[in-house]
PDB file of C-alpha atoms in Angstrom:
ATOM      1  CA  MET A   1       0.294  -5.237 -19.198  1.00 79.00           C
ATOM      2  CA  VAL A   2       0.939  -2.866 -16.348  1.00 88.00           C
ATOM      3  CA  ALA A   3       4.641  -2.190 -15.964  1.00 88.00           C
ATOM      4  CA  PRO A   4       5.830  -2.169 -12.356  1.00 90.00           C
ATOM      5  CA  LEU A   5       7.716   0.890 -11.178  1.00 88.00           C
ATOM      6  CA  PRO A   6      11.210   0.502  -9.641  1.00 80.00           C
ATOM      7  CA  ASP A   7      10.163   1.335  -6.066  1.00 88.00           C
ATOM      8  CA  GLU A   8       6.673  -0.185  -6.198  1.00 90.00           C
ATOM      9  CA  TRP A   9       5.193  -2.430  -3.497  1.00 87.00           C
ATOM     10  CA  LEU A  10       4.185  -5.812  -4.971  1.00 89.00           C
ATOM     11  CA  PRO A  11       0.598  -5.877  -3.613  1.00 89.00           C
ATOM     12  CA  GLY A  12       0.171  -2.298  -4.851  1.00 91.00           C
ATOM     13  CA  TRP A  13       1.302  -3.338  -8.324  1.00 92.00           C
ATOM     14  CA  LEU A  14      -1.129  -6.278  -8.250  1.00 91.00           C
ATOM     15  CA  ILE A  15      -3.941  -3.884  -7.343  1.00 91.00           C
ATOM     16  CA  ARG A  16      -2.980  -1.552 -10.215  1.00 92.00           C
ATOM     17  CA  PHE A  17      -2.877  -4.567 -12.561  1.00 92.00           C
ATOM     18  CA  GLY A  18      -6.347  -5.621 -11.409  1.00 91.00           C
ATOM     19  CA  VAL A  19      -7.787  -2.132 -11.820  1.00 91.00           C
ATOM     20  CA  ALA A  20      -6.345  -1.866 -15.353  1.00 92.00           C
ATOM     21  CA  ASN A  21      -8.258  -5.055 -16.142  1.00 92.00           C
ATOM     22  CA  GLY A  22     -11.484  -3.984 -14.405  1.00 93.00           C
ATOM     23  CA  VAL A  23     -10.988  -6.113 -11.284  1.00 92.00           C
ATOM     24  CA  PRO A  24     -11.068  -4.436  -7.832  1.00 91.00           C
ATOM     25  CA  ALA A  25      -8.532  -5.547  -5.214  1.00 89.00           C
ATOM     26  CA  ARG A  26     -11.030  -7.606  -3.199  1.00 87.00           C
ATOM     27  CA  GLU A  27     -11.977  -9.669  -6.264  1.00 90.00           C
ATOM     28  CA  LEU A  28      -8.360  -9.936  -7.433  1.00 89.00           C
ATOM     29  CA  GLY A  29      -7.353 -11.566  -4.162  1.00 86.00           C
ATOM     30  CA  ALA A  30     -10.089 -14.153  -4.621  1.00 87.00           C
ATOM     31  CA  LEU A  31      -9.265 -14.774  -8.305  1.00 87.00           C
ATOM     32  CA  LEU A  32      -5.577 -15.393  -7.566  1.00 85.00           C
ATOM     33  CA  ASN A  33      -6.335 -17.439  -4.414  1.00 83.00           C
ATOM     34  CA  LEU A  34      -4.479 -14.919  -2.263  1.00 83.00           C
ATOM     35  CA  GLY A  35      -7.024 -15.091   0.537  1.00 75.00           C
ATOM     36  CA  ALA A  36      -9.590 -12.623   1.805  1.00 72.00           C
ATOM     37  CA  GLY A  37      -9.053  -9.338   3.581  1.00 73.00           C
ATOM     38  CA  ASN A  38      -5.430  -8.215   3.792  1.00 77.00           C
ATOM     39  CA  TRP A  39      -4.027 -10.649   1.235  1.00 83.00           C
ATOM     40  CA  ALA A  40      -0.899  -8.485   0.876  1.00 82.00           C
ATOM     41  CA  LEU A  41       0.698 -10.532   3.646  1.00 75.00           C
ATOM     42  CA  ASN A  42       0.477 -13.599   1.383  1.00 75.00           C
ATOM     43  CA  VAL A  43       2.584 -12.035  -1.366  1.00 81.00           C
ATOM     44  CA  GLU A  44       4.771  -9.225  -0.104  1.00 77.00           C
ATOM     45  CA  CYS A  45       7.628 -11.178   1.461  1.00 68.00           C
ATOM     46  CA  ARG A  46       6.768 -14.866   1.355  1.00 67.00           C
ATOM     47  CA  LEU A  47       5.637 -15.272  -2.223  1.00 76.00           C
ATOM     48  CA  SER A  48       5.032 -18.971  -2.828  1.00 80.00           C
ATOM     49  CA  PRO A  49       6.096 -20.530  -6.130  1.00 83.00           C
ATOM     50  CA  ALA A  50       2.462 -21.433  -6.893  1.00 85.00           C
ATOM     51  CA  ILE A  51       1.218 -17.866  -6.406  1.00 84.00           C
ATOM     52  CA  ALA A  52       4.207 -16.502  -8.345  1.00 86.00           C
ATOM     53  CA  THR A  53       3.378 -18.798 -11.265  1.00 88.00           C
ATOM     54  CA  ASP A  54      -0.285 -17.717 -11.209  1.00 86.00           C
ATOM     55  CA  ILE A  55       0.718 -14.048 -11.217  1.00 87.00           C
ATOM     56  CA  GLU A  56       3.187 -14.600 -14.066  1.00 89.00           C
ATOM     57  CA  THR A  57       0.529 -16.440 -16.082  1.00 89.00           C
ATOM     58  CA  VAL A  58      -2.221 -13.814 -15.759  1.00 86.00           C
ATOM     59  CA  SER A  59      -0.026 -10.717 -15.911  1.00 87.00           C
ATOM     60  CA  GLY A  60       2.691 -11.570 -18.400  1.00 87.00           C
ATOM     61  CA  LEU A  61       5.230 -10.286 -15.889  1.00 86.00           C
ATOM     62  CA  SER A  62       8.487 -12.238 -15.951  1.00 85.00           C
ATOM     63  CA  ALA A  63       9.695 -14.084 -12.863  1.00 81.00           C
ATOM     64  CA  ALA A  64      12.668 -11.702 -12.616  1.00 82.00           C
ATOM     65  CA  MET A  65      10.416  -8.613 -12.691  1.00 84.00           C
ATOM     66  CA  LEU A  66       8.122 -10.168 -10.105  1.00 83.00           C
ATOM     67  CA  LEU A  67      11.011 -10.999  -7.770  1.00 78.00           C
ATOM     68  CA  ALA A  68      12.271  -7.405  -8.052  1.00 78.00           C
ATOM     69  CA  LEU A  69       9.006  -6.294  -6.385  1.00 81.00           C
ATOM     70  CA  VAL A  70       9.332  -8.669  -3.408  1.00 77.00           C
ATOM     71  CA  LEU A  71      10.832  -7.071  -0.326  1.00 70.00           C
ATOM     72  CA  PRO A  72      14.284  -8.347   0.679  1.00 65.00           C
ATOM     73  CA  LYS A  73      14.176 -10.669   3.685  1.00 57.00           C
ATOM     74  CA  ALA A  74      16.001  -8.146   5.905  1.00 56.00           C
ATOM     75  CA  ASP A  75      13.324  -5.535   5.183  1.00 54.00           C
ATOM     76  CA  ALA A  76      10.543  -8.064   5.724  1.00 54.00           C
ATOM     77  CA  VAL A  77      11.355  -8.311   9.430  1.00 52.00           C
ATOM     78  CA  LEU A  78      11.149  -4.538   9.787  1.00 52.00           C
ATOM     79  CA  MET A  79       8.065  -4.307   7.637  1.00 55.00           C
ATOM     80  CA  LEU A  80       5.912  -6.685   9.614  1.00 53.00           C
ATOM     81  CA  ALA A  81       6.086  -4.555  12.741  1.00 47.00           C
ATOM     82  CA  PRO A  82       2.833  -2.548  12.746  1.00 52.00           C
ATOM     83  CA  ARG A  83       2.522   0.989  13.975  1.00 49.00           C
ATOM     84  CA  VAL A  84       0.107   1.027  16.890  1.00 47.00           C
ATOM     85  CA  THR A  85      -1.664   4.271  17.667  1.00 47.00           C
ATOM     86  CA  ILE A  86      -4.686   5.386  19.636  1.00 45.00           C
ATOM     87  CA  SER A  87      -7.601   5.960  17.281  1.00 47.00           C
ATOM     88  CA  PRO A  88      -9.892   8.819  18.401  1.00 50.00           C
ATOM     89  CA  SER A  89     -12.865   7.407  16.489  1.00 47.00           C
ATOM     90  CA  ALA A  90     -12.454   3.995  18.051  1.00 49.00           C
ATOM     91  CA  VAL A  91     -13.090   5.292  21.581  1.00 46.00           C
ATOM     92  CA  GLY A  92      -9.449   5.325  22.598  1.00 48.00           C
ATOM     93  CA  ARG A  93      -8.882   1.816  21.271  1.00 50.00           C
ATOM     94  CA  ARG A  94      -5.414   0.839  20.018  1.00 51.00           C
ATOM     95  CA  GLN A  95      -5.399   0.077  16.329  1.00 57.00           C
ATOM     96  CA  ALA A  96      -2.527  -1.378  14.325  1.00 61.00           C
ATOM     97  CA  THR A  97      -1.900   0.127  10.918  1.00 70.00           C
ATOM     98  CA  TRP A  98       0.040  -1.790   8.300  1.00 77.00           C
ATOM     99  CA  LEU A  99       0.488   0.728   5.524  1.00 85.00           C
ATOM    100  CA  GLN A 100       1.464   4.374   5.254  1.00 89.00           C
ATOM    101  CA  LEU A 101       1.313   6.705   2.289  1.00 91.00           C
ATOM    102  CA  CYS A 102       2.192  10.185   1.123  1.00 93.00           C
ATOM    103  CA  PRO A 103      -0.867  12.057  -0.190  1.00 92.00           C
ATOM    104  CA  HIS A 104       1.432  14.502  -2.015  1.00 92.00           C
ATOM    105  CA  CYS A 105       3.078  11.682  -3.995  1.00 93.00           C
ATOM    106  CA  LEU A 106      -0.330  10.219  -4.874  1.00 92.00           C
ATOM    107  CA  LYS A 107      -1.514  13.650  -6.003  1.00 92.00           C
ATOM    108  CA  GLU A 108       1.540  14.129  -8.250  1.00 92.00           C
ATOM    109  CA  ASP A 109       1.654  10.592  -9.693  1.00 91.00           C
ATOM    110  CA  GLU A 110       0.313  10.206 -13.214  1.00 89.00           C
ATOM    111  CA  ALA A 111      -0.931   6.793 -12.063  1.00 87.00           C
ATOM    112  CA  PRO A 112      -0.957   6.639  -8.240  1.00 91.00           C
ATOM    113  CA  TYR A 113       1.068   3.762  -6.818  1.00 93.00           C
ATOM    114  CA  LEU A 114       2.351   2.541  -3.449  1.00 92.00           C
ATOM    115  CA  ARG A 115       6.076   2.620  -2.710  1.00 92.00           C
ATOM    116  CA  SER A 116       7.779  -0.332  -1.028  1.00 87.00           C
ATOM    117  CA  ASP A 117       9.379   1.806   1.657  1.00 86.00           C
ATOM    118  CA  TRP A 118       5.976   3.135   2.751  1.00 88.00           C
ATOM    119  CA  ARG A 119       5.314  -0.366   4.051  1.00 84.00           C
ATOM    120  CA  LEU A 120       8.277  -0.332   6.419  1.00 82.00           C
ATOM    121  CA  ALA A 121       7.639   0.655  10.023  1.00 79.00           C
ATOM    122  CA  THR A 122      11.011   2.444   9.967  1.00 81.00           C
ATOM    123  CA  THR A 123       9.917   4.879   7.231  1.00 85.00           C
ATOM    124  CA  LEU A 124       7.979   7.785   8.722  1.00 86.00           C
ATOM    125  CA  ILE A 125       8.728  10.628   6.317  1.00 90.00           C
ATOM    126  CA  CYS A 126       8.321  10.948   2.553  1.00 92.00           C
ATOM    127  CA  LYS A 127      11.768  11.205   0.991  1.00 91.00           C
ATOM    128  CA  ARG A 128      10.494  13.493  -1.763  1.00 91.00           C
ATOM    129  CA  HIS A 129       8.266  15.875   0.207  1.00 91.00           C
ATOM    130  CA  GLY A 130       9.764  15.830   3.692  1.00 91.00           C
ATOM    131  CA  ARG A 131       6.305  15.299   5.172  1.00 89.00           C
ATOM    132  CA  GLN A 132       5.121  12.723   7.637  1.00 89.00           C
ATOM    133  CA  LEU A 133       3.438   9.735   5.998  1.00 91.00           C
ATOM    134  CA  ILE A 134      -0.177   9.165   7.011  1.00 90.00           C
ATOM    135  CA  ASP A 135      -1.240   5.771   8.285  1.00 87.00           C
ATOM    136  CA  ARG A 136      -5.014   6.196   8.431  1.00 87.00           C
ATOM    137  CA  CYS A 137      -7.848   8.089   6.821  1.00 90.00           C
ATOM    138  CA  PRO A 138      -8.170  11.558   8.381  1.00 89.00           C
ATOM    139  CA  THR A 139     -11.968  11.398   8.085  1.00 90.00           C
ATOM    140  CA  CYS A 140     -12.941   7.986   9.492  1.00 89.00           C
ATOM    141  CA  ARG A 141      -9.581   7.277  11.254  1.00 86.00           C
ATOM    142  CA  HIS A 142      -9.388   3.684   9.957  1.00 86.00           C
ATOM    143  CA  GLY A 143      -6.095   2.232   8.760  1.00 86.00           C
ATOM    144  CA  PHE A 144      -5.722   1.700   5.022  1.00 84.00           C
ATOM    145  CA  ALA A 145      -7.196  -1.559   3.720  1.00 82.00           C
ATOM    146  CA  VAL A 146      -6.120  -1.329   0.074  1.00 86.00           C
ATOM    147  CA  CYS A 147      -6.434  -5.095  -0.505  1.00 86.00           C
ATOM    148  CA  ASP A 148     -10.078  -4.975   0.491  1.00 83.00           C
ATOM    149  CA  ALA A 149     -11.123  -2.244  -1.970  1.00 84.00           C
ATOM    150  CA  ALA A 150     -14.395  -3.109  -3.691  1.00 83.00           C
ATOM    151  CA  TRP A 151     -14.140  -0.302  -6.261  1.00 81.00           C
ATOM    152  CA  LEU A 152     -11.676   0.760  -8.939  1.00 84.00           C
ATOM    153  CA  SER A 153     -10.004   3.773  -7.314  1.00 74.00           C
ATOM    154  CA  PRO A 154      -6.910   2.350  -5.694  1.00 73.00           C
ATOM    155  CA  PHE A 155      -4.874   4.258  -3.166  1.00 82.00           C
ATOM    156  CA  ILE A 156      -6.541   7.639  -3.637  1.00 86.00           C
ATOM    157  CA  THR A 157      -9.721   6.978  -1.651  1.00 88.00           C
ATOM    158  CA  CYS A 158     -10.324   5.401   1.739  1.00 89.00           C
ATOM    159  CA  THR A 159     -11.795   1.912   1.314  1.00 85.00           C
ATOM    160  CA  ILE A 160     -13.994   2.472   4.381  1.00 86.00           C
ATOM    161  CA  CYS A 161     -15.558   5.920   3.870  1.00 88.00           C
ATOM    162  CA  GLY A 162     -14.562   6.820   0.295  1.00 88.00           C
ATOM    163  CA  GLU A 163     -12.727  10.026   1.267  1.00 89.00           C
ATOM    164  CA  ASP A 164     -10.223  11.316  -1.323  1.00 89.00           C
ATOM    165  CA  LEU A 165      -6.822  11.087   0.383  1.00 88.00           C
ATOM    166  CA  ARG A 166      -4.867  13.309  -2.018  1.00 86.00           C
ATOM    167  CA  PRO A 167      -5.775  16.694  -0.468  1.00 83.00           C
ATOM    168  CA  VAL A 168      -4.512  15.582   2.965  1.00 74.00           C
ATOM    169  CA  ALA A 169      -1.443  17.511   4.086  1.00 65.00           C
ATOM    170  CA  GLY A 170       0.965  15.434   6.138  1.00 58.00           C
ATOM    171  CA  GLN A 171       2.845  17.341   8.816  1.00 62.00           C
ATOM    172  CA  ARG A 172       6.012  18.994   7.469  1.00 63.00           C
ATOM    173  CA  LEU A 173       8.997  17.948   9.461  1.00 59.00           C
ATOM    174  CA  GLY A 174      12.194  19.959   9.605  1.00 56.00           C
ATOM    175  CA  ALA A 175      15.679  18.453   9.704  1.00 45.00           C
ATOM    176  CA  SER A 176      15.870  19.103  13.452  1.00 44.00           C
ATOM    177  CA  SER A 177      12.806  16.931  14.141  1.00 42.00           C
ATOM    178  CA  LEU A 178      14.248  13.854  12.418  1.00 42.00           C
TER     179      LEU A 178
END
């Protein structure tokens, strides 16, 4: 059993559950019939009763605990708006990113996990560290594809190039730049 944390993002908790049981995110999505690639979209705000039942069965998590991890419908509208930026490594191509994270939080976490508010397009700064969240790997410049990880090191390494994300320093923002 992997206990979910109060501010944890449901797909992130599923990935942690899979890792604790020796199953990388890519395989977990297939085992739970969540789809391939970015299966987070199939569970984060439109969790079907069938998928919820499957998750409850394999994880031992109660329906109430599972529902506490699902984003409220009002947040879901905000969440689905991607951040679009110009990616230098993609020859000036626009690339949507769907997830942000705080490397400082991941470095300090006993067990790194993804917060629900990092998924919202309206959250740009870590509440705890006052630093800008990052939305792509600083080495390869790809957006984070945590649901497609083929190895058991969730959230702390880029799924594309394997770079450790914890040493990355997000830009510190002062109160005047908010």
